[in-house]
PDB file of C-alpha atoms and ligand atoms in Angstrom:
ATOM      1  CA  MET A   1     103.202 113.683  94.580  1.00 79.00           C
ATOM      2  CA  VAL A   2     103.163 110.581  92.421  1.00 89.00           C
ATOM      3  CA  ASP A   3     106.580 109.121  91.628  1.00 91.00           C
ATOM      4  CA  LYS A   4     107.204 108.902  87.928  1.00 94.00           C
ATOM      5  CA  LEU A   5     107.187 105.367  86.499  1.00 96.00           C
ATOM      6  CA  LYS A   6     108.115 104.166  83.023  1.00 97.00           C
ATOM      7  CA  LYS A   7     105.094 103.513  80.849  1.00 98.00           C
ATOM      8  CA  ILE A   8     101.454 104.468  80.499  1.00 98.00           C
ATOM      9  CA  TRP A   9      98.984 102.538  78.338  1.00 98.00           C
ATOM     10  CA  MET A  10      97.149 104.831  75.929  1.00 98.00           C
ATOM     11  CA  GLU A  11      94.731 103.636  73.312  1.00 97.00           C
ATOM     12  CA  GLY A  12      96.272 100.211  72.910  1.00 97.00           C
ATOM     13  CA  GLU A  13      99.964 101.003  73.204  1.00 98.00           C
ATOM     14  CA  PHE A  14     102.524 101.856  75.841  1.00 98.00           C
ATOM     15  CA  VAL A  15     103.978 105.348  75.734  1.00 98.00           C
ATOM     16  CA  ASP A  16     106.747 106.841  77.851  1.00 98.00           C
ATOM     17  CA  TRP A  17     105.518 108.432  81.080  1.00 98.00           C
ATOM     18  CA  ASP A  18     106.442 111.955  79.941  1.00 97.00           C
ATOM     19  CA  ASP A  19     104.731 111.521  76.569  1.00 98.00           C
ATOM     20  CA  ALA A  20     101.304 110.611  77.988  1.00 97.00           C
ATOM     21  CA  LYS A  21      99.697 113.944  77.143  1.00 96.00           C
ATOM     22  CA  VAL A  22      96.183 114.999  76.106  1.00 96.00           C
ATOM     23  CA  HIS A  23      94.923 117.964  74.087  1.00 96.00           C
ATOM     24  CA  ILE A  24      93.481 120.967  75.954  1.00 97.00           C
ATOM     25  CA  LEU A  25      90.200 120.426  74.083  1.00 96.00           C
ATOM     26  CA  THR A  26      89.773 116.986  75.659  1.00 97.00           C
ATOM     27  CA  HIS A  27      86.046 117.053  76.319  1.00 98.00           C
ATOM     28  CA  SER A  28      86.109 115.271  79.694  1.00 98.00           C
ATOM     29  CA  LEU A  29      88.586 117.849  80.994  1.00 97.00           C
ATOM     30  CA  HIS A  30      85.905 120.504  80.501  1.00 97.00           C
ATOM     31  CA  TYR A  31      82.723 118.717  81.567  1.00 97.00           C
ATOM     32  CA  GLY A  32      83.729 115.561  83.446  1.00 97.00           C
ATOM     33  CA  LEU A  33      81.821 113.008  81.396  1.00 97.00           C
ATOM     34  CA  GLY A  34      84.025 109.967  81.662  1.00 98.00           C
ATOM     35  CA  ALA A  35      84.536 106.758  83.611  1.00 98.00           C
ATOM     36  CA  PHE A  36      87.391 105.646  85.803  1.00 98.00           C
ATOM     37  CA  GLU A  37      88.452 102.886  88.153  1.00 98.00           C
ATOM     38  CA  GLY A  38      90.819 102.470  91.058  1.00 98.00           C
ATOM     39  CA  ILE A  39      92.386  99.040  91.437  1.00 98.00           C
ATOM     40  CA  ARG A  40      95.109  97.746  93.739  1.00 98.00           C
ATOM     41  CA  ALA A  41      97.747  95.093  93.244  1.00 98.00           C
ATOM     42  CA  TYR A  42      99.463  93.525  96.244  1.00 98.00           C
ATOM     43  CA  ARG A  43     102.520  91.429  96.865  1.00 98.00           C
ATOM     44  CA  ARG A  44     101.334  88.407  98.835  1.00 98.00           C
ATOM     45  CA  ALA A  45     103.197  86.240 101.335  1.00 96.00           C
ATOM     46  CA  ASP A  46     104.012  83.732  98.549  1.00 96.00           C
ATOM     47  CA  GLY A  47     106.084  86.441  96.810  1.00 97.00           C
ATOM     48  CA  GLY A  48     103.688  86.811  93.871  1.00 97.00           C
ATOM     49  CA  THR A  49     101.940  89.996  92.788  1.00 98.00           C
ATOM     50  CA  TYR A  50      98.159  89.800  92.436  1.00 98.00           C
ATOM     51  CA  VAL A  51      95.523  92.254  91.270  1.00 98.00           C
ATOM     52  CA  PHE A  52      92.608  92.292  93.706  1.00 98.00           C
ATOM     53  CA  ARG A  53      89.149  91.699  92.176  1.00 98.00           C
ATOM     54  CA  LEU A  54      90.224  92.733  88.694  1.00 98.00           C
ATOM     55  CA  LYS A  55      87.108  91.348  86.985  1.00 98.00           C
ATOM     56  CA  GLU A  56      84.748  93.283  89.269  1.00 98.00           C
ATOM     57  CA  HIS A  57      86.653  96.531  88.673  1.00 98.00           C
ATOM     58  CA  ILE A  58      86.625  96.087  84.895  1.00 98.00           C
ATOM     59  CA  ASP A  59      82.925  95.211  85.005  1.00 98.00           C
ATOM     60  CA  ARG A  60      82.229  98.384  87.016  1.00 98.00           C
ATOM     61  CA  LEU A  61      84.241 100.455  84.510  1.00 98.00           C
ATOM     62  CA  PHE A  62      82.069  99.114  81.700  1.00 98.00           C
ATOM     63  CA  ASP A  63      78.907  99.565  83.796  1.00 98.00           C
ATOM     64  CA  THR A  64      79.874 103.204  84.300  1.00 98.00           C
ATOM     65  CA  CYS A  65      80.353 103.567  80.512  1.00 98.00           C
ATOM     66  CA  ARG A  66      76.926 102.031  80.022  1.00 98.00           C
ATOM     67  CA  LEU A  67      75.385 104.483  82.487  1.00 98.00           C
ATOM     68  CA  LEU A  68      77.054 107.355  80.607  1.00 97.00           C
ATOM     69  CA  ALA A  69      76.138 105.848  77.209  1.00 96.00           C
ATOM     70  CA  ILE A  70      79.721 105.857  75.959  1.00 97.00           C
ATOM     71  CA  GLN A  71      81.298 102.904  74.214  1.00 97.00           C
ATOM     72  CA  PRO A  72      85.010 102.114  74.730  1.00 97.00           C
ATOM     73  CA  ARG A  73      86.902 100.902  71.649  1.00 96.00           C
ATOM     74  CA  PHE A  74      88.353  98.031  73.692  1.00 98.00           C
ATOM     75  CA  THR A  75      86.768  94.913  75.170  1.00 98.00           C
ATOM     76  CA  ARG A  76      86.677  94.076  78.888  1.00 98.00           C
ATOM     77  CA  GLN A  77      89.328  91.412  78.306  1.00 98.00           C
ATOM     78  CA  GLN A  78      91.628  93.858  76.490  1.00 98.00           C
ATOM     79  CA  VAL A  79      91.355  96.400  79.320  1.00 98.00           C
ATOM     80  CA  ALA A  80      91.895  93.687  81.961  1.00 98.00           C
ATOM     81  CA  ASP A  81      94.968  92.379  80.114  1.00 98.00           C
ATOM     82  CA  ALA A  82      96.325  95.908  79.658  1.00 98.00           C
ATOM     83  CA  THR A  83      95.886  96.533  83.396  1.00 98.00           C
ATOM     84  CA  VAL A  84      98.076  93.552  84.238  1.00 98.00           C
ATOM     85  CA  GLU A  85     100.572  94.482  81.501  1.00 98.00           C
ATOM     86  CA  THR A  86     100.846  98.031  82.876  1.00 98.00           C
ATOM     87  CA  LEU A  87     102.101  96.572  86.167  1.00 98.00           C
ATOM     88  CA  ARG A  88     104.592  94.386  84.304  1.00 98.00           C
ATOM     89  CA  GLN A  89     105.896  97.186  82.098  1.00 98.00           C
ATOM     90  CA  ASN A  90     106.581  99.272  85.196  1.00 98.00           C
ATOM     91  CA  ASP A  91     108.120  96.397  87.231  1.00 97.00           C
ATOM     92  CA  MET A  92     105.542  96.979  89.938  1.00 97.00           C
ATOM     93  CA  GLN A  93     105.096  94.468  92.712  1.00 97.00           C
ATOM     94  CA  GLU A  94     102.454  96.555  94.459  1.00 97.00           C
ATOM     95  CA  GLY A  95     100.543  99.598  93.442  1.00 96.00           C
ATOM     96  CA  TYR A  96      97.415 101.377  92.389  1.00 97.00           C
ATOM     97  CA  ILE A  97      96.057 101.201  88.842  1.00 98.00           C
ATOM     98  CA  ARG A  98      93.786 103.807  87.297  1.00 98.00           C
ATOM     99  CA  PRO A  99      91.980 103.000  84.037  1.00 98.00           C
ATOM    100  CA  LEU A 100      90.178 105.976  82.454  1.00 98.00           C
ATOM    101  CA  VAL A 101      87.643 106.101  79.640  1.00 98.00           C
ATOM    102  CA  TYR A 102      87.192 109.698  78.527  1.00 98.00           C
ATOM    103  CA  LEU A 103      85.945 111.832  75.651  1.00 98.00           C
ATOM    104  CA  GLY A 104      88.637 113.344  73.475  1.00 97.00           C
ATOM    105  CA  GLU A 105      88.816 116.547  71.456  1.00 95.00           C
ATOM    106  CA  GLY A 106      86.032 117.299  68.994  1.00 92.00           C
ATOM    107  CA  PRO A 107      82.791 119.259  69.212  1.00 93.00           C
ATOM    108  CA  MET A 108      82.829 121.314  72.412  1.00 93.00           C
ATOM    109  CA  GLY A 109      79.129 121.448  73.335  1.00 94.00           C
ATOM    110  CA  VAL A 110      77.936 119.373  76.266  1.00 94.00           C
ATOM    111  CA  TYR A 111      76.103 116.977  73.923  1.00 94.00           C
ATOM    112  CA  ALA A 112      79.397 115.248  73.146  1.00 92.00           C
ATOM    113  CA  HIS A 113      77.936 112.785  70.737  1.00 89.00           C
ATOM    114  CA  ASP A 114      80.766 112.571  68.219  1.00 91.00           C
ATOM    115  CA  ASN A 115      83.830 112.932  70.400  1.00 96.00           C
ATOM    116  CA  PRO A 116      86.270 110.014  70.304  1.00 97.00           C
ATOM    117  CA  VAL A 117      86.057 107.681  73.314  1.00 98.00           C
ATOM    118  CA  ARG A 118      89.608 107.152  74.538  1.00 98.00           C
ATOM    119  CA  THR A 119      90.954 104.613  77.024  1.00 98.00           C
ATOM    120  CA  THR A 120      94.111 104.875  79.093  1.00 98.00           C
ATOM    121  CA  ILE A 121      95.648 103.108  82.098  1.00 98.00           C
ATOM    122  CA  VAL A 122      98.187 104.599  84.473  1.00 98.00           C
ATOM    123  CA  ALA A 123      99.650 103.028  87.607  1.00 98.00           C
ATOM    124  CA  TRP A 124     101.530 104.472  90.543  1.00 98.00           C
ATOM    125  CA  HIS A 125     102.755 103.547  94.001  1.00 96.00           C
ATOM    126  CA  TRP A 126     100.239 104.486  96.670  1.00 93.00           C
ATOM    127  CA  GLY A 127     100.559 103.713 100.369  1.00 87.00           C
ATOM    128  CA  ALA A 128      97.903 104.223 103.043  1.00 88.00           C
ATOM    129  CA  TYR A 129      95.383 106.582 101.411  1.00 91.00           C
ATOM    130  CA  LEU A 130      94.160 108.168 104.636  1.00 91.00           C
ATOM    131  CA  GLY A 131      97.642 108.750 106.000  1.00 88.00           C
ATOM    132  CA  LYS A 132     100.421 106.790 107.625  1.00 87.00           C
ATOM    133  CA  GLY A 133      99.166 104.581 110.437  1.00 92.00           C
ATOM    134  CA  ALA A 134      95.495 105.211 109.537  1.00 93.00           C
ATOM    135  CA  THR A 135      94.607 101.545 109.100  1.00 93.00           C
ATOM    136  CA  GLU A 136      96.124 100.721 112.527  1.00 93.00           C
ATOM    137  CA  ALA A 137      95.079 103.696 114.663  1.00 95.00           C
ATOM    138  CA  GLY A 138      91.928 104.877 112.880  1.00 97.00           C
ATOM    139  CA  ILE A 139      91.039 108.333 111.647  1.00 97.00           C
ATOM    140  CA  ARG A 140      88.932 111.364 112.550  1.00 98.00           C
ATOM    141  CA  ALA A 141      86.019 112.178 110.250  1.00 98.00           C
ATOM    142  CA  LYS A 142      83.632 115.079 109.861  1.00 98.00           C
ATOM    143  CA  ILE A 143      80.116 115.092 108.539  1.00 98.00           C
ATOM    144  CA  SER A 144      80.282 117.306 105.500  1.00 98.00           C
ATOM    145  CA  ALA A 145      78.249 120.405 104.782  1.00 98.00           C
ATOM    146  CA  PHE A 146      78.066 119.047 101.224  1.00 98.00           C
ATOM    147  CA  ALA A 147      75.357 116.432 100.575  1.00 98.00           C
ATOM    148  CA  ARG A 148      75.942 113.418  98.310  1.00 97.00           C
ATOM    149  CA  HIS A 149      74.163 113.618  94.958  1.00 95.00           C
ATOM    150  CA  HIS A 150      70.454 112.888  95.012  1.00 95.00           C
ATOM    151  CA  ILE A 151      69.802 109.726  92.996  1.00 93.00           C
ATOM    152  CA  ASN A 152      68.127 111.838  90.311  1.00 93.00           C
ATOM    153  CA  VAL A 153      70.840 114.493  90.218  1.00 94.00           C
ATOM    154  CA  GLY A 154      73.760 112.253  89.453  1.00 94.00           C
ATOM    155  CA  LEU A 155      74.302 108.551  88.908  1.00 96.00           C
ATOM    156  CA  PRO A 156      75.774 107.379  92.215  1.00 96.00           C
ATOM    157  CA  LYS A 157      76.422 103.866  90.839  1.00 97.00           C
ATOM    158  CA  ALA A 158      78.674 105.369  88.176  1.00 98.00           C
ATOM    159  CA  LYS A 159      82.321 105.969  88.947  1.00 98.00           C
ATOM    160  CA  MET A 160      82.050 109.063  86.800  1.00 98.00           C
ATOM    161  CA  MET A 161      84.778 111.697  86.767  1.00 98.00           C
ATOM    162  CA  GLY A 162      82.557 114.779  87.128  1.00 97.00           C
ATOM    163  CA  GLN A 163      80.792 113.453  90.212  1.00 97.00           C
ATOM    164  CA  TYR A 164      84.066 113.689  92.089  1.00 98.00           C
ATOM    165  CA  THR A 165      83.847 117.478  92.361  1.00 98.00           C
ATOM    166  CA  ASN A 166      81.332 116.696  95.128  1.00 98.00           C
ATOM    167  CA  SER A 167      83.908 114.413  96.803  1.00 98.00           C
ATOM    168  CA  SER A 168      86.720 116.953  96.395  1.00 98.00           C
ATOM    169  CA  LEU A 169      84.684 119.767  97.907  1.00 98.00           C
ATOM    170  CA  ALA A 170      83.780 117.602 100.906  1.00 98.00           C
ATOM    171  CA  LYS A 171      87.330 116.286 101.316  1.00 98.00           C
ATOM    172  CA  ARG A 172      88.883 119.748 101.151  1.00 98.00           C
ATOM    173  CA  GLU A 173      86.400 121.092 103.663  1.00 98.00           C
ATOM    174  CA  ALA A 174      87.183 118.235 106.082  1.00 98.00           C
ATOM    175  CA  ARG A 175      90.970 118.464 105.677  1.00 98.00           C
ATOM    176  CA  ILE A 176      91.054 122.246 106.072  1.00 98.00           C
ATOM    177  CA  ALA A 177      89.020 121.848 109.276  1.00 98.00           C
ATOM    178  CA  GLY A 178      91.650 119.408 110.586  1.00 98.00           C
ATOM    179  CA  TYR A 179      89.925 116.056 109.966  1.00 98.00           C
ATOM    180  CA  ASN A 180      91.167 113.164 107.868  1.00 98.00           C
ATOM    181  CA  GLU A 181      88.036 112.439 105.869  1.00 98.00           C
ATOM    182  CA  ALA A 182      84.494 113.617 105.135  1.00 98.00           C
ATOM    183  CA  ILE A 183      81.298 111.637 105.605  1.00 98.00           C
ATOM    184  CA  LEU A 184      78.519 112.783 103.279  1.00 98.00           C
ATOM    185  CA  LEU A 185      74.816 112.592 104.090  1.00 98.00           C
ATOM    186  CA  ASP A 186      72.305 112.136 101.298  1.00 97.00           C
ATOM    187  CA  PRO A 187      69.767 114.890 100.520  1.00 96.00           C
ATOM    188  CA  ASN A 188      67.320 113.240 102.980  1.00 97.00           C
ATOM    189  CA  GLY A 189      69.872 113.343 105.775  1.00 97.00           C
ATOM    190  CA  TYR A 190      70.883 109.663 105.828  1.00 98.00           C
ATOM    191  CA  VAL A 191      74.542 108.694 105.993  1.00 98.00           C
ATOM    192  CA  SER A 192      75.745 107.775 102.492  1.00 98.00           C
ATOM    193  CA  GLU A 193      79.531 107.337 102.266  1.00 98.00           C
ATOM    194  CA  GLY A 194      82.948 108.958 102.556  1.00 98.00           C
ATOM    195  CA  SER A 195      84.418 111.108  99.791  1.00 98.00           C
ATOM    196  CA  GLY A 196      86.010 107.971  98.317  1.00 98.00           C
ATOM    197  CA  GLU A 197      84.882 105.141 100.613  1.00 98.00           C
ATOM    198  CA  ASN A 198      81.833 103.207 101.732  1.00 98.00           C
ATOM    199  CA  ILE A 199      80.989 103.293 105.424  1.00 98.00           C
ATOM    200  CA  PHE A 200      80.107 100.607 107.968  1.00 98.00           C
ATOM    201  CA  ILE A 201      79.035 100.878 111.600  1.00 98.00           C
ATOM    202  CA  VAL A 202      78.813  98.234 114.316  1.00 98.00           C
ATOM    203  CA  ARG A 203      76.119  98.514 116.987  1.00 97.00           C
ATOM    204  CA  ARG A 204      75.526  95.816 119.600  1.00 97.00           C
ATOM    205  CA  GLY A 205      77.444  93.258 117.565  1.00 97.00           C
ATOM    206  CA  ARG A 206      75.611  93.982 114.300  1.00 98.00           C
ATOM    207  CA  LEU A 207      77.393  95.275 111.203  1.00 98.00           C
ATOM    208  CA  ILE A 208      75.387  97.846 109.215  1.00 98.00           C
ATOM    209  CA  THR A 209      76.088  99.607 105.922  1.00 98.00           C
ATOM    210  CA  PRO A 210      73.748 101.652 103.701  1.00 98.00           C
ATOM    211  CA  PRO A 211      71.880  99.600 101.049  1.00 98.00           C
ATOM    212  CA  LEU A 212      72.648  99.757  97.329  1.00 97.00           C
ATOM    213  CA  SER A 213      69.477 101.815  96.790  1.00 97.00           C
ATOM    214  CA  ALA A 214      71.136 104.644  98.770  1.00 97.00           C
ATOM    215  CA  SER A 215      73.288 107.355  97.139  1.00 97.00           C
ATOM    216  CA  ILE A 216      76.446 105.236  97.255  1.00 98.00           C
ATOM    217  CA  LEU A 217      78.947 103.683  94.911  1.00 98.00           C
ATOM    218  CA  GLU A 218      78.639  99.886  94.805  1.00 98.00           C
ATOM    219  CA  GLY A 219      82.002  99.395  96.444  1.00 98.00           C
ATOM    220  CA  ILE A 220      83.983  96.268  95.702  1.00 98.00           C
ATOM    221  CA  THR A 221      85.647  96.419  99.115  1.00 98.00           C
ATOM    222  CA  ARG A 222      82.157  96.841 100.618  1.00 98.00           C
ATOM    223  CA  ASP A 223      81.132  93.583  98.944  1.00 98.00           C
ATOM    224  CA  THR A 224      84.364  91.947 100.140  1.00 98.00           C
ATOM    225  CA  ILE A 225      83.653  92.948 103.753  1.00 98.00           C
ATOM    226  CA  LEU A 226      80.016  91.789 103.606  1.00 98.00           C
ATOM    227  CA  THR A 227      81.229  88.421 102.274  1.00 98.00           C
ATOM    228  CA  LEU A 228      83.892  88.099 104.973  1.00 98.00           C
ATOM    229  CA  ALA A 229      81.414  89.119 107.704  1.00 98.00           C
ATOM    230  CA  ARG A 230      79.094  86.308 106.598  1.00 98.00           C
ATOM    231  CA  GLU A 231      82.001  83.865 106.738  1.00 97.00           C
ATOM    232  CA  GLU A 232      82.938  85.084 110.217  1.00 98.00           C
ATOM    233  CA  GLY A 233      79.347  84.681 111.468  1.00 98.00           C
ATOM    234  CA  ILE A 234      78.990  88.417 112.109  1.00 98.00           C
ATOM    235  CA  PRO A 235      75.358  89.504 111.586  1.00 98.00           C
ATOM    236  CA  ALA A 236      75.341  92.057 108.778  1.00 98.00           C
ATOM    237  CA  ALA A 237      72.546  94.272 107.461  1.00 98.00           C
ATOM    238  CA  GLU A 238      72.177  96.761 104.617  1.00 98.00           C
ATOM    239  CA  GLU A 239      70.060  99.536 106.141  1.00 98.00           C
ATOM    240  CA  MET A 240      69.818 103.303 106.058  1.00 98.00           C
ATOM    241  CA  ILE A 241      71.906 104.888 108.825  1.00 98.00           C
ATOM    242  CA  THR A 242      71.041 108.148 110.560  1.00 98.00           C
ATOM    243  CA  ARG A 243      73.528 110.647 111.935  1.00 98.00           C
ATOM    244  CA  ASP A 244      72.588 109.746 115.510  1.00 97.00           C
ATOM    245  CA  GLN A 245      73.062 106.019 114.811  1.00 98.00           C
ATOM    246  CA  LEU A 246      76.534 106.882 113.559  1.00 98.00           C
ATOM    247  CA  TYR A 247      77.312 108.902 116.711  1.00 98.00           C
ATOM    248  CA  LEU A 248      76.026 106.014 118.872  1.00 98.00           C
ATOM    249  CA  ALA A 249      77.950 103.315 116.991  1.00 98.00           C
ATOM    250  CA  ASP A 250      80.303 101.059 118.961  1.00 98.00           C
ATOM    251  CA  GLU A 251      82.601 100.885 115.935  1.00 98.00           C
ATOM    252  CA  ALA A 252      82.790 102.443 112.485  1.00 98.00           C
ATOM    253  CA  PHE A 253      85.069 102.027 109.504  1.00 98.00           C
ATOM    254  CA  PHE A 254      85.550 103.010 105.880  1.00 98.00           C
ATOM    255  CA  THR A 255      86.142 100.586 103.024  1.00 98.00           C
ATOM    256  CA  GLY A 256      87.648 101.357  99.628  1.00 98.00           C
ATOM    257  CA  THR A 257      90.313 100.253  97.214  1.00 98.00           C
ATOM    258  CA  ALA A 258      92.475 103.226  98.174  1.00 96.00           C
ATOM    259  CA  ALA A 259      91.458 103.376 101.879  1.00 96.00           C
ATOM    260  CA  GLU A 260      91.328  99.550 102.264  1.00 97.00           C
ATOM    261  CA  VAL A 261      89.701  98.986 105.693  1.00 98.00           C
ATOM    262  CA  THR A 262      90.266 102.117 107.783  1.00 98.00           C
ATOM    263  CA  PRO A 263      88.762 102.408 111.281  1.00 98.00           C
ATOM    264  CA  ILE A 264      86.972 105.656 112.194  1.00 98.00           C
ATOM    265  CA  ARG A 265      87.714 106.555 115.800  1.00 98.00           C
ATOM    266  CA  GLU A 266      85.958 109.917 115.930  1.00 98.00           C
ATOM    267  CA  VAL A 267      83.125 111.665 114.070  1.00 98.00           C
ATOM    268  CA  ASP A 268      82.555 115.402 114.616  1.00 98.00           C
ATOM    269  CA  ASP A 269      84.865 115.300 117.670  1.00 98.00           C
ATOM    270  CA  ARG A 270      82.776 112.574 119.303  1.00 98.00           C
ATOM    271  CA  ALA A 271      84.518 109.303 120.106  1.00 98.00           C
ATOM    272  CA  ILE A 272      83.094 106.276 118.334  1.00 98.00           C
ATOM    273  CA  GLY A 273      82.699 103.593 121.022  1.00 96.00           C
ATOM    274  CA  GLU A 274      85.829 103.710 123.143  1.00 95.00           C
ATOM    275  CA  GLY A 275      87.569 105.898 120.564  1.00 94.00           C
ATOM    276  CA  GLN A 276      89.734 102.947 119.602  1.00 94.00           C
ATOM    277  CA  VAL A 277      89.716 100.311 116.893  1.00 96.00           C
ATOM    278  CA  GLY A 278      86.895  97.881 117.755  1.00 96.00           C
ATOM    279  CA  ALA A 279      87.091  94.085 117.849  1.00 97.00           C
ATOM    280  CA  ILE A 280      84.839  93.441 114.830  1.00 98.00           C
ATOM    281  CA  THR A 281      86.654  96.058 112.737  1.00 98.00           C
ATOM    282  CA  ARG A 282      89.969  94.456 113.693  1.00 98.00           C
ATOM    283  CA  ARG A 283      88.734  90.962 112.799  1.00 98.00           C
ATOM    284  CA  LEU A 284      87.457  92.009 109.375  1.00 98.00           C
ATOM    285  CA  GLN A 285      90.559  94.055 108.725  1.00 98.00           C
ATOM    286  CA  GLN A 286      92.745  91.040 109.546  1.00 97.00           C
ATOM    287  CA  ARG A 287      90.767  88.859 107.139  1.00 98.00           C
ATOM    288  CA  PHE A 288      91.022  91.530 104.419  1.00 98.00           C
ATOM    289  CA  PHE A 289      94.783  92.015 104.751  1.00 98.00           C
ATOM    290  CA  GLY A 290      95.257  88.246 105.117  1.00 98.00           C
ATOM    291  CA  ILE A 291      93.660  87.775 101.701  1.00 98.00           C
ATOM    292  CA  VAL A 292      95.275  90.658  99.818  1.00 98.00           C
ATOM    293  CA  ARG A 293      98.782  90.417 101.346  1.00 96.00           C
ATOM    294  CA  GLY A 294      99.026  87.425 103.594  1.00 93.00           C
ATOM    295  CA  GLU A 295      98.446  83.700 103.662  1.00 93.00           C
ATOM    296  CA  ASP A 296      94.647  83.537 103.714  1.00 96.00           C
ATOM    297  CA  ASN A 297      93.822  81.569 100.567  1.00 96.00           C
ATOM    298  CA  ALA A 298      90.053  81.589 101.057  1.00 97.00           C
ATOM    299  CA  HIS A 299      89.204  83.475  97.864  1.00 98.00           C
ATOM    300  CA  PRO A 300      91.504  82.588  94.963  1.00 98.00           C
ATOM    301  CA  GLU A 301      88.782  83.863  92.591  1.00 98.00           C
ATOM    302  CA  TRP A 302      89.482  87.414  93.833  1.00 98.00           C
ATOM    303  CA  LEU A 303      93.159  87.339  92.826  1.00 98.00           C
ATOM    304  CA  THR A 304      94.717  87.662  89.368  1.00 98.00           C
ATOM    305  CA  ARG A 305      98.389  86.813  89.248  1.00 98.00           C
ATOM    306  CA  VAL A 306     100.591  89.348  87.443  1.00 97.00           C
TER     307      VAL A 306
HETATM  308  C1  PLP B   1      82.586 107.566  96.301  1.00 89.43           C
HETATM  309  C2  PLP B   1      83.175 106.233  96.553  1.00 89.43           C
HETATM  310  N1  PLP B   1      82.518 105.367  97.343  1.00 89.43           N
HETATM  311  C3  PLP B   1      83.005 104.153  97.612  1.00 89.43           C
HETATM  312  C4  PLP B   1      84.227 103.735  97.100  1.00 89.43           C
HETATM  313  C5  PLP B   1      84.740 102.374  97.426  1.00 89.43           C
HETATM  314  O1  PLP B   1      84.669 101.519  96.317  1.00 89.43           O
HETATM  315  P1  PLP B   1      85.713 100.337  96.110  1.00 89.43           P
HETATM  316  O2  PLP B   1      85.703  99.539  97.352  1.00 89.43           O
HETATM  317  O3  PLP B   1      85.175  99.584  94.950  1.00 89.43           O
HETATM  318  O4  PLP B   1      87.032 100.955  95.831  1.00 89.43           O
HETATM  319  C6  PLP B   1      84.944 104.595  96.276  1.00 89.43           C
HETATM  320  C7  PLP B   1      86.224 104.193  95.688  1.00 89.43           C
HETATM  321  O5  PLP B   1      86.285 103.693  94.610  1.00 89.43           O
HETATM  322  C8  PLP B   1      84.404 105.871  95.987  1.00 89.43           C
HETATM  323  O6  PLP B   1      85.070 106.720  95.200  1.00 89.43           O
END
């Protein structure tokens, strides 16, 4: 359950948490055509609060709108400023921020040409997404019976609301079966991503993640990890991954704004490597947390002070 905060930004103004309501005829509620983002803010060792890679998240929100051919009423700068202001209005030092661009009430056919395009931003406190201790000890994952969207069925580069029914089905299946997270294959059987994370494996010292031409979201944490791997001198490749390569991996981990860098210690009840957090995963995780929370000042361009 999300703890109630004070204010939610709706259409250019702050409203009280309990007043942030939408009409039942909100088009996106029926058909899922809408864009969203997930952004984190962290309190760093210097005591300041910083939003991580705000520009990239706002750009992806607007890219998703472009893919869906919907036009927000607000500019990128207005949405970025409102994101920071939402943290301030709620006295948040750390937290998760969720901008949404959705279609409001109006004609109810799926065409949705004349519905108003509404923008809102809500923030809440969110700890370790894949459970307490997940980033330290690693998690157990299951390959899902649900495939990720074919590139011509959905728009995998869009963070589009409706596409997340696929993620929810896979996640629920995995959780009910006793695992922490689902790994989805694409319709050709290649490993694509988690229900809300990109995936990396390490084999013989090489870091591998599926390429952007695969059925994956262009993860901002994925890009962060590829950048840090280059800086650490870890050979990294963007290649298709098969199920057996995943089973044979020495290390594996998920990346995502919510999941951060979470080691995968088991897939389908098979231990990954030694079944423990591997050395390369640990190194990249330390760099990541050093930048978002700690004293690693290597990438000031990734941080926006609140
Ligand atoms: C399906 C999916 N893949 C990957 C990611 C990771 O993306 P990011 O690192 O930008 O949060 C997310 C989360 O946003 C996601 O929902």
